[in-house]
Structures are given as structure tokens and as C-alpha cells.
mmCIF file of C-alpha atoms in Angstrom:
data_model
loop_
_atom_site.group_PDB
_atom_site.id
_atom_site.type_symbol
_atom_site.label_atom_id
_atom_site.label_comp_id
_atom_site.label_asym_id
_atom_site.label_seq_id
_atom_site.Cartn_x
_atom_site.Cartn_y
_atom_site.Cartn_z
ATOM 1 C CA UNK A 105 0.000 0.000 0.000
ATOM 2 C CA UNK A 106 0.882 3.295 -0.948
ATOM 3 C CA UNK A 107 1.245 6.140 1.695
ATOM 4 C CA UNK A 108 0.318 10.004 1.431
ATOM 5 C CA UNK A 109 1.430 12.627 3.250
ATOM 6 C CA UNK A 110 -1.064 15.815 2.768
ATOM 7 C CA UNK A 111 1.052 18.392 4.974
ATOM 8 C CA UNK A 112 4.250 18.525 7.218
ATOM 9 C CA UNK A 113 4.037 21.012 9.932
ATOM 10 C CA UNK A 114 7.861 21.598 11.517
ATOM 11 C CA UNK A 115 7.810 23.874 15.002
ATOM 12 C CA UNK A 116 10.804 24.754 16.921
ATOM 13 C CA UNK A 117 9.040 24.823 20.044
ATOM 14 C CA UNK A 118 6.844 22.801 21.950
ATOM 15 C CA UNK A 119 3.411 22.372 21.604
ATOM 16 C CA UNK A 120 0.931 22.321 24.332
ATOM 17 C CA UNK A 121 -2.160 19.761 24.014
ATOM 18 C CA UNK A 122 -4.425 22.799 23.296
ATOM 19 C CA UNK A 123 -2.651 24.049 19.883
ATOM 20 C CA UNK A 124 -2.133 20.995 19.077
ATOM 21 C CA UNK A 125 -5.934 20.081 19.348
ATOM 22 C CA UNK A 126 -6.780 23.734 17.194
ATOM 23 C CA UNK A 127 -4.165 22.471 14.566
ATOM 24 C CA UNK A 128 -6.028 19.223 14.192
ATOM 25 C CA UNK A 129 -9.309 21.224 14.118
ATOM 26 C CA UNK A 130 -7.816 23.647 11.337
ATOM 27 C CA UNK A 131 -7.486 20.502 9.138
ATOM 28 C CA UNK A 132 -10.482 19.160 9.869
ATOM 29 C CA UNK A 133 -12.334 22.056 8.570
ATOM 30 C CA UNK A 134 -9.774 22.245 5.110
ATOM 31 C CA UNK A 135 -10.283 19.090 4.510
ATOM 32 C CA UNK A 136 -12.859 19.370 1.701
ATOM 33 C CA UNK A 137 -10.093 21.808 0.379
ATOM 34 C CA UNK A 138 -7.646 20.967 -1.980
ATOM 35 C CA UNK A 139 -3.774 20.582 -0.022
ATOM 36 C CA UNK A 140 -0.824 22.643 -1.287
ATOM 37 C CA UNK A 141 1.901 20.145 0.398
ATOM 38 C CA UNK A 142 4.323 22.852 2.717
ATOM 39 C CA UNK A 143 6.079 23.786 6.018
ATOM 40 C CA UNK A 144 5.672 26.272 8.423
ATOM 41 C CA UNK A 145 8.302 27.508 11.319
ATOM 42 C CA UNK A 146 7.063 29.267 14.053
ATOM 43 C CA UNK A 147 9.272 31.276 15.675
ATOM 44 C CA UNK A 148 9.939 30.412 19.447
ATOM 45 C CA UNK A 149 8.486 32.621 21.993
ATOM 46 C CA UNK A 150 5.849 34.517 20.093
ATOM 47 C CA UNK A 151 3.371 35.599 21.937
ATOM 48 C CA UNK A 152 0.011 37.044 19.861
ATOM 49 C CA UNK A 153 -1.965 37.356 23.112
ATOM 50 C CA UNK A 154 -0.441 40.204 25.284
ATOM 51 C CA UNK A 155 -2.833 43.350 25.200
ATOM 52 C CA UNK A 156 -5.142 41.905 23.155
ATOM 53 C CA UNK A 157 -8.617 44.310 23.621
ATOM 54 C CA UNK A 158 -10.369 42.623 21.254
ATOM 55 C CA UNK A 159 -10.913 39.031 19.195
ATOM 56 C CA UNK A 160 -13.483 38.204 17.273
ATOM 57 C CA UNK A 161 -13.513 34.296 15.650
ATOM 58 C CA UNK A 162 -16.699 34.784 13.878
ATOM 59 C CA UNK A 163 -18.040 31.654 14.996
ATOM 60 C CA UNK A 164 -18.379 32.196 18.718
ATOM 61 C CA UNK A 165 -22.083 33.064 18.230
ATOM 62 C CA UNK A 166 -25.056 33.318 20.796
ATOM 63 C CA UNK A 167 -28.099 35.051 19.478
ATOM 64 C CA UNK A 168 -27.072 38.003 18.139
ATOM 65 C CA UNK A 169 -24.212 38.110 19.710
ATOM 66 C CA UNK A 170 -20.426 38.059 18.199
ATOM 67 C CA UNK A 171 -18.452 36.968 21.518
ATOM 68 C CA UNK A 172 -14.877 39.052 22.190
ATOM 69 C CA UNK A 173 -12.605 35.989 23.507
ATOM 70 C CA UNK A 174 -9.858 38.610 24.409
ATOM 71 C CA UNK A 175 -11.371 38.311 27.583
ATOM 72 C CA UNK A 176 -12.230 42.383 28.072
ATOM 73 C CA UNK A 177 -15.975 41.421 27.339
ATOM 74 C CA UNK A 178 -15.833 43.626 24.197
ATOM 75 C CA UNK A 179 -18.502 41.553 22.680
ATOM 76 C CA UNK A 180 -20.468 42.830 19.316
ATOM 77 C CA UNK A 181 -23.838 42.657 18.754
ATOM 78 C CA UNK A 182 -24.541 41.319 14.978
ATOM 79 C CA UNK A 183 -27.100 43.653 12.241
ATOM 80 C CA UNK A 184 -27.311 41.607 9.614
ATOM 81 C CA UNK A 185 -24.256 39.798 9.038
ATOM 82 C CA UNK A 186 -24.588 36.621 8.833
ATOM 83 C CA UNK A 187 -22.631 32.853 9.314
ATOM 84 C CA UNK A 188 -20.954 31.154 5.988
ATOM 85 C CA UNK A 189 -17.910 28.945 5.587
ATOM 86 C CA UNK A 190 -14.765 30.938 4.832
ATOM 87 C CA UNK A 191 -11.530 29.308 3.216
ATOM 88 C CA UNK A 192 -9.991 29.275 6.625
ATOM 89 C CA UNK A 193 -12.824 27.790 8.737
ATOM 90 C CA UNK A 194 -16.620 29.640 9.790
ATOM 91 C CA UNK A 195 -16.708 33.305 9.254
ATOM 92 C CA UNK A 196 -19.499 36.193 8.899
ATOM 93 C CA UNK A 197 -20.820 37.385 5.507
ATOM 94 C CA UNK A 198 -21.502 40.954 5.277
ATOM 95 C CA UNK A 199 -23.910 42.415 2.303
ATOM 96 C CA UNK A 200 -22.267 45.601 1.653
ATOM 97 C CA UNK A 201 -25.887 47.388 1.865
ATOM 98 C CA UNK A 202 -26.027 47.698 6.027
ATOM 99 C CA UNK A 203 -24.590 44.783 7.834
ATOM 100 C CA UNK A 204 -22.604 45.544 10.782
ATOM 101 C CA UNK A 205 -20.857 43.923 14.354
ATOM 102 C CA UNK A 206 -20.996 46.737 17.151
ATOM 103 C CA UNK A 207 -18.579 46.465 19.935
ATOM 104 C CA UNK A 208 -19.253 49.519 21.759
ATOM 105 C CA UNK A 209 -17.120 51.835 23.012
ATOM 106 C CA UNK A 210 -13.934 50.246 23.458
ATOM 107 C CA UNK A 211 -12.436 52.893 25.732
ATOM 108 C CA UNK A 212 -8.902 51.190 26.161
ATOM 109 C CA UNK A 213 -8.031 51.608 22.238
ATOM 110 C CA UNK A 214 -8.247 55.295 23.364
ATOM 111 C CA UNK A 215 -5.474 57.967 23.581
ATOM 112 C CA UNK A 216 -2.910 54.930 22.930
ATOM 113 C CA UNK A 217 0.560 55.249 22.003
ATOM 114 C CA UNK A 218 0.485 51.785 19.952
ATOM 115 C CA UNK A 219 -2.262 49.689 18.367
ATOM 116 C CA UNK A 220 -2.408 46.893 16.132
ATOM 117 C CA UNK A 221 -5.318 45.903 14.117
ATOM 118 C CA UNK A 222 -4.657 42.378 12.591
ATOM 119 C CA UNK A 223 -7.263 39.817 10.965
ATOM 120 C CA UNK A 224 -8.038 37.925 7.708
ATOM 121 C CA UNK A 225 -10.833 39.258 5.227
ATOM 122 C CA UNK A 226 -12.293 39.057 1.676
ATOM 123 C CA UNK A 227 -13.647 41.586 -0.314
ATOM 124 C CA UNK A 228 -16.220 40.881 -3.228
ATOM 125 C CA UNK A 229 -16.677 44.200 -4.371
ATOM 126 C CA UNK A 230 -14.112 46.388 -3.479
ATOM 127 C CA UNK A 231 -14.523 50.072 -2.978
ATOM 128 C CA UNK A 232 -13.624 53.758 -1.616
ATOM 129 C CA UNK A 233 -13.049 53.667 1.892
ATOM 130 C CA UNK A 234 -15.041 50.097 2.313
ATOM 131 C CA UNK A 235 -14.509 50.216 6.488
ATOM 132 C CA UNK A 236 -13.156 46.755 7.569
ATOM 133 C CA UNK A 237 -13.179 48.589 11.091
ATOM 134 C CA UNK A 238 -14.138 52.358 12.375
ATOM 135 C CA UNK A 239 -14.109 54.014 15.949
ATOM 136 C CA UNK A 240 -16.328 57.257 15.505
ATOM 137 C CA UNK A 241 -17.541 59.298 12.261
ATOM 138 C CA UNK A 242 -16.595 62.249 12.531
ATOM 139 C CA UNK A 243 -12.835 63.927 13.998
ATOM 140 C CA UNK A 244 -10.861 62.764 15.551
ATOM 141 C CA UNK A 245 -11.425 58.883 15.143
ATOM 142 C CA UNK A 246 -9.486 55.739 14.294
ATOM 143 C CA UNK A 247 -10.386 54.027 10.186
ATOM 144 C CA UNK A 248 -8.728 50.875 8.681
ATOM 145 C CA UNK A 249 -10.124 50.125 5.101
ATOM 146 C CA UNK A 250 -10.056 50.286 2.137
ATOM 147 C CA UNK A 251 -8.959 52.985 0.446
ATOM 148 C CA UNK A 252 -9.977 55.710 -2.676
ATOM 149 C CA UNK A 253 -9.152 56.736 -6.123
ATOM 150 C CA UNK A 254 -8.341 60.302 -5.344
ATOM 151 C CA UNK A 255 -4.564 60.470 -4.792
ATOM 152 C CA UNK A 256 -5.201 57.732 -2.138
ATOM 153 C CA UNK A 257 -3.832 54.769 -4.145
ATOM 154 C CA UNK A 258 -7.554 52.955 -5.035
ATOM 155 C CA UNK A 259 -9.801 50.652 -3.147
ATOM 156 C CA UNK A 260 -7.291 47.733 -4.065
ATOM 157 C CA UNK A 261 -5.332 49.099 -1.444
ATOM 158 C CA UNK A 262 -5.513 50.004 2.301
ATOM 159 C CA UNK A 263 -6.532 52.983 3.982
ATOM 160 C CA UNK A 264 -5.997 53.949 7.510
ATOM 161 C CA UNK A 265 -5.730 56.415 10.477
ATOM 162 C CA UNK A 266 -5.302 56.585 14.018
ATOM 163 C CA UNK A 267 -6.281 60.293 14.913
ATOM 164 C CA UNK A 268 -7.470 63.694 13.089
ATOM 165 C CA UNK A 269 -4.703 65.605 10.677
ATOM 166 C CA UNK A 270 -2.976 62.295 9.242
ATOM 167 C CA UNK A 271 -3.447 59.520 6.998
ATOM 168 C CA UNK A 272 -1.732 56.980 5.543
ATOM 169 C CA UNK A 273 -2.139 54.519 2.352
ATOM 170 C CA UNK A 274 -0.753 51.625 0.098
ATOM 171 C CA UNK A 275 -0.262 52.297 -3.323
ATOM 172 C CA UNK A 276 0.694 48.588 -4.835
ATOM 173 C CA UNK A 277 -2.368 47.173 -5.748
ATOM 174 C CA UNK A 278 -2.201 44.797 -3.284
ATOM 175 C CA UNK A 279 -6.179 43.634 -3.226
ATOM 176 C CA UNK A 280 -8.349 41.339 -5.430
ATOM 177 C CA UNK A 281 -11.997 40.695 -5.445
ATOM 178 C CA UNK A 282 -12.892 37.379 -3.859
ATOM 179 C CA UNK A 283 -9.163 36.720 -2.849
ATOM 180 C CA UNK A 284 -8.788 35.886 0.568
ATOM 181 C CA UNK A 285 -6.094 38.372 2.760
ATOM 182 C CA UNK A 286 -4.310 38.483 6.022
ATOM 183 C CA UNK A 287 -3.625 42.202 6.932
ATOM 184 C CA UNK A 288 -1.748 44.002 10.010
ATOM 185 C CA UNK A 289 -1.813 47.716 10.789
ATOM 186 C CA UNK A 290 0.543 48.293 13.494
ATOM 187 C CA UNK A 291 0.921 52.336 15.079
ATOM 188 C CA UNK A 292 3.985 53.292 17.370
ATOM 189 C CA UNK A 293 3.341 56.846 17.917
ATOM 190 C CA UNK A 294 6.425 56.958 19.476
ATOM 191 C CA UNK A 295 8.264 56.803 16.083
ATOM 192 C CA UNK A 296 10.595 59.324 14.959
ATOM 193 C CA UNK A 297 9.255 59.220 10.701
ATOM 194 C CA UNK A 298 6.049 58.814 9.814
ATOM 195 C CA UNK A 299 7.151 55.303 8.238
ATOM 196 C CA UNK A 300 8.268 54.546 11.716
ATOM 197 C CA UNK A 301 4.819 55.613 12.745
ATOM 198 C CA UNK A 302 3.032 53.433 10.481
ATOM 199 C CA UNK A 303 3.570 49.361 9.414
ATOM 200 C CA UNK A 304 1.135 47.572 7.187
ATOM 201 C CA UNK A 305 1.519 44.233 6.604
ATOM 202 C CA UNK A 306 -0.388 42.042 3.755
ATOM 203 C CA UNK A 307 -0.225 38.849 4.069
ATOM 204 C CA UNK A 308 3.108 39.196 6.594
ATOM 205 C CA UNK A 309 5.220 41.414 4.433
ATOM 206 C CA UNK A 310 5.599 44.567 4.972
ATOM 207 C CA UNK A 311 4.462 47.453 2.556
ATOM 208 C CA UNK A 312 5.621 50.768 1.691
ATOM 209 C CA UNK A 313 3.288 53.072 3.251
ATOM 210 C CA UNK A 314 2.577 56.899 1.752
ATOM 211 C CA UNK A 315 1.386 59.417 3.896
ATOM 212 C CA UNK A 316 -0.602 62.946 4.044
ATOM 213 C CA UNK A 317 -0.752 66.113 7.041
ATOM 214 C CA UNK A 318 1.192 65.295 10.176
ATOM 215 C CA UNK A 319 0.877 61.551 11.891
ATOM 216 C CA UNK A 320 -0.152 61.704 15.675
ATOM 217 C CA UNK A 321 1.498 60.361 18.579
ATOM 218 C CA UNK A 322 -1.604 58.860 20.163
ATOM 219 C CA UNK A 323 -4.864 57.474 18.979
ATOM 220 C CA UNK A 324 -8.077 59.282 18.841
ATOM 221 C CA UNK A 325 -10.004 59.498 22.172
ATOM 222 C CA UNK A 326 -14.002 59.421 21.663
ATOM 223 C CA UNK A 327 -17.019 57.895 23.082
ATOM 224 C CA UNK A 328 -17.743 56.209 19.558
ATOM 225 C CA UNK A 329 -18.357 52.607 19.031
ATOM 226 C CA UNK A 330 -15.826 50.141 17.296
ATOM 227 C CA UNK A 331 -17.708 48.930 14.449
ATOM 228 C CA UNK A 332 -17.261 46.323 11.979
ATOM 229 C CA UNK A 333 -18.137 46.528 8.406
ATOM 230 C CA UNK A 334 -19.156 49.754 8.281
ATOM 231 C CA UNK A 335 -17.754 53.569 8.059
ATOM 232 C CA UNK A 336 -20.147 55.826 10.606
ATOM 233 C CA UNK A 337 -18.772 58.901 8.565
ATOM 234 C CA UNK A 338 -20.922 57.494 5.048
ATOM 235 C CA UNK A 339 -23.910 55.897 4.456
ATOM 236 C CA UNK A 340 -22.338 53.552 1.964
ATOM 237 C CA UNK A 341 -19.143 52.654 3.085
ATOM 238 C CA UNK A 342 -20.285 49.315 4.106
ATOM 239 C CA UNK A 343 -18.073 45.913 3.553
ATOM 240 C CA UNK A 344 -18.923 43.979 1.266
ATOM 241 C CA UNK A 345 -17.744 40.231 1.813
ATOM 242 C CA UNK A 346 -16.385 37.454 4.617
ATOM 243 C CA UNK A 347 -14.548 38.121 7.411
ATOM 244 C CA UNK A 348 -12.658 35.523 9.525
ATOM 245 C CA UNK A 349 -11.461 37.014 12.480
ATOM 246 C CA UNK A 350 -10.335 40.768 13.618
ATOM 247 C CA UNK A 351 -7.909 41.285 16.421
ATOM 248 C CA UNK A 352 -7.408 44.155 18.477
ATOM 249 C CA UNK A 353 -4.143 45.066 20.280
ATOM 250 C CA UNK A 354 -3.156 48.494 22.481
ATOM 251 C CA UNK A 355 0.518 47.452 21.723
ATOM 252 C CA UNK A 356 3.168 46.956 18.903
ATOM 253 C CA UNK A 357 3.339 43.301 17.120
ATOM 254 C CA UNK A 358 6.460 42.506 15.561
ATOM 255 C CA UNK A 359 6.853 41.669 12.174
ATOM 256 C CA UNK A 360 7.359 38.411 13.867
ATOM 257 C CA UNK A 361 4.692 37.816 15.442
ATOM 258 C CA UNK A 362 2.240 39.261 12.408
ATOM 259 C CA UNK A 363 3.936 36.033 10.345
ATOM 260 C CA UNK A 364 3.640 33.993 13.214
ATOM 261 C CA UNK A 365 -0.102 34.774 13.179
ATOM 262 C CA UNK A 366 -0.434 34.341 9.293
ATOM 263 C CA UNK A 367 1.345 31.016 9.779
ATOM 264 C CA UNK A 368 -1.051 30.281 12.007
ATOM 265 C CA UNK A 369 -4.264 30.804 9.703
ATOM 266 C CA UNK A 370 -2.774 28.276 7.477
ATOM 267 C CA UNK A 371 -3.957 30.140 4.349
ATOM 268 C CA UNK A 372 -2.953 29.650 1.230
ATOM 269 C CA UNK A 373 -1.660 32.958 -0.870
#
């Protein structure tokens, strides 16, 4: 008899019985998948969960609730969206028209000097300033989106701010309709340039980043709620797609730990 091997997974650290378990759970649900055969290294003493204000699995459902397992009880309650299968596992499907996730006012992404928004999407229809994930809609307030055709690069691309006065933008063309994407925005307003301000990662590299007006030092502060799917500051700036998970963070991730986390999802690029 002939033997197969679908996948070779090679860590350079030990594994407690819990990842292991989500690992065999991960292949589980890609099994109906076709298998690329390839290795992953995960660094050794990564650690994704420090800080983390906010995590959203899009499958930890009751009613119409989206449950935050960061463990700050930052839960979201669903308009709309609803459950599908996404290439990485169960995820939410959002109609572009006026599907959201509120998480209220999450008051600890506030007057930050770091934050990290990381997660894995797919847009269907991409464009101008489609909001993967707001905090107010007016100034100041935080965006991460996509972004527009007006000197901003074009809604294949990312769009993003932290405060009033600055934004920032990709310019490579980086997005595709129906292709799946693991993204990280990471802030340190303690950088000296605005590019040491700024990092955005697709899919775990790391992209050149332009900029406009002067980048802050700390994040907005307002009494808006973090919303998902949906720019407050527009009536149609509404996602239009899946979304897998979102993460939250009031800290810097390394580059290492945003491929560590892309490892993890186990998607294929």
C-alpha cells in the first residue's frame, strides 16, 4: 500500500495539548479543500496574546451576539451579518448594503501610544473607503479600510488612520476581489518618521506606506463605538464580503509575530 502525506508542519518549540488540538481542528475544517503540500516555522516565543482588547472568531455566536474571547468582554452585537464557511474555517458574511458587528465603546483603544489591528478578510466588491473597522464618524477617530481613487492609491489598497490631521495609504495594488487576505496595521506613535509611525503588513510582508498632514502620537479618544463593516462617517461605506477574524491590540506586534499569526491561519496565498 501506498502512503500520502497531505502536509508537514515543523515547530521549533513545543506544543501544548491545546494548539495541538486547534491544529487538528484547522485541518479538519480544510479538509474538503484541496492541499498545497508545505512547512511552516514558528518562531519560538511569540506571543500574539499580550494586550489583546479585542478578538473576534466569527463563529463564537449566541443570538445576536459576536463573543470578544480577548477576555475584556468587548462583545459585538450582529445587524445583519450573517454565518458562511470561509476558506480558513466559519466566518461572517456581510452584504455591503447595512450589515454591521458593534462592539461599543472600546475605551482602552483610546489615547494609545500603539495599536495593532490584525485579521483575515475578503472583499467581493471592493470600494472607496469600504470600512473593515471604524471608531467614531466624525474627527478625531481611528479608520482601517479600504482605500480611494483620489490620490489615495484605489480601493485595491488600504486605507488607515489613528487620529485627526494624518493619513496613511498603500499604493501597490495589493487587493483582489474574492481573494482571501491576512492584513496588520501596526501604530507606534512613538516613532521618529512617519514610516516609523506606520507598518502595514499584507499577508506578513511589509508594505511601503505613503502618507498625508502630520501623523499623531496617540490614537483618537471618543465615546464612539468600534464597528465592523461599516464607516459611521458614510452611508455607503459598508463591507462587502467574509470576514474571519479581527484582532485588536493596544501594543506593537512585531513583524514576527504578524507572520507567526499568518502562519497560524494556514492560508494559502
Amino acid at each position: 500500500a501506498l502512503n500520502k502525506f497531505n502536509e508537514v508542519l515543523y515547530f521549533n518549540t513545543a506544543l501544548t495539548e491545546q494548539q495541538m488540538s486547534e491544529l487538528y481542528n484547522e485541518w479538519l475544517q480544510e479538509a474538503h479543500l484541496e492541499h498545497i503540500p508545505r512547512t511552516i516555522v514558528i518562531p519560538e516565543s511569540v506571543n500574539v496574546d499580550a494586550n489583546l482588547q479585542l478578538a473576534l472568531d466569527m463563529s463564537s455566536i449566541s443570538g445576536e451576539t459576536m463573543l470578544d474571547l480577548s477576555g475584556e468582554d468587548n462583545d459585538g452585537t450582529i445587524s445583519g451579518a450573517v454565518p458562511t464557511q470561509g476558506s480558513l474555517g466559519p466566518a461572517m458574511r456581510f452584504d455591503g448594503v447595512d450589515d454591521t458587528i458593534d462592539c461599543g465603546d472600546i475605551e482602552n483603544m483610546d489615547g494609545q501610544s500603539a495599536l495593532t489591528i490584525m485579521g483575515f478578510v475578503t472583499s467581493d466588491d471592493l470600494n472607496t473607503f469600504d470600512a473593515i473597522l471604524t471608531k467614531g464618524g466624525g474627527s478625531p477617530r481611528i479608520f482601517f479600510g479600504l482605500s480611494s481613487a483620489a490620490g489615495f492609491g484605489g480601493p485595491d489598497d488600504y486605507h488607515f488612520a489613528v487620529n485627526s490631521g494624518g493619513n496613511a495609504w498603500t499604493t501597490g495594488d495589493l487587493l483582489t476581489n474574492g481573494v482571501p487576505f491576512h492584513f496588520a496595521m501596526v501604530f507606534d506613535g512613538s516613532g521618529v518618521t512617519d514610516a516609523d509611525k506606520f507598518k502595514l503588513y499584507h499577508n506578513a510582508e511589509s508594505q511601503t506606506v505613503s502618507f498625508s498632514g502630520v501623523q499623531p502620537t496617540v490614537t483618537a479618544s471618543n465615546a464612539s463605538s468600534v464597528i465592523i463593516g461599516r464607516d459611521p462617517a458614510s452611508g455607503a461605506r459598508f463591507w462587502d464580503g467574509t470576514m474571519e477574524y479581527i484582532e485588536v491590540y493596544n501594543r506593537v506586534l512585531t513583524q514576527a509575530e504578524v507572520e507567526a499569526d499568518y502562519a497560524k491561519a494556514q492560508k494559502k496565498v
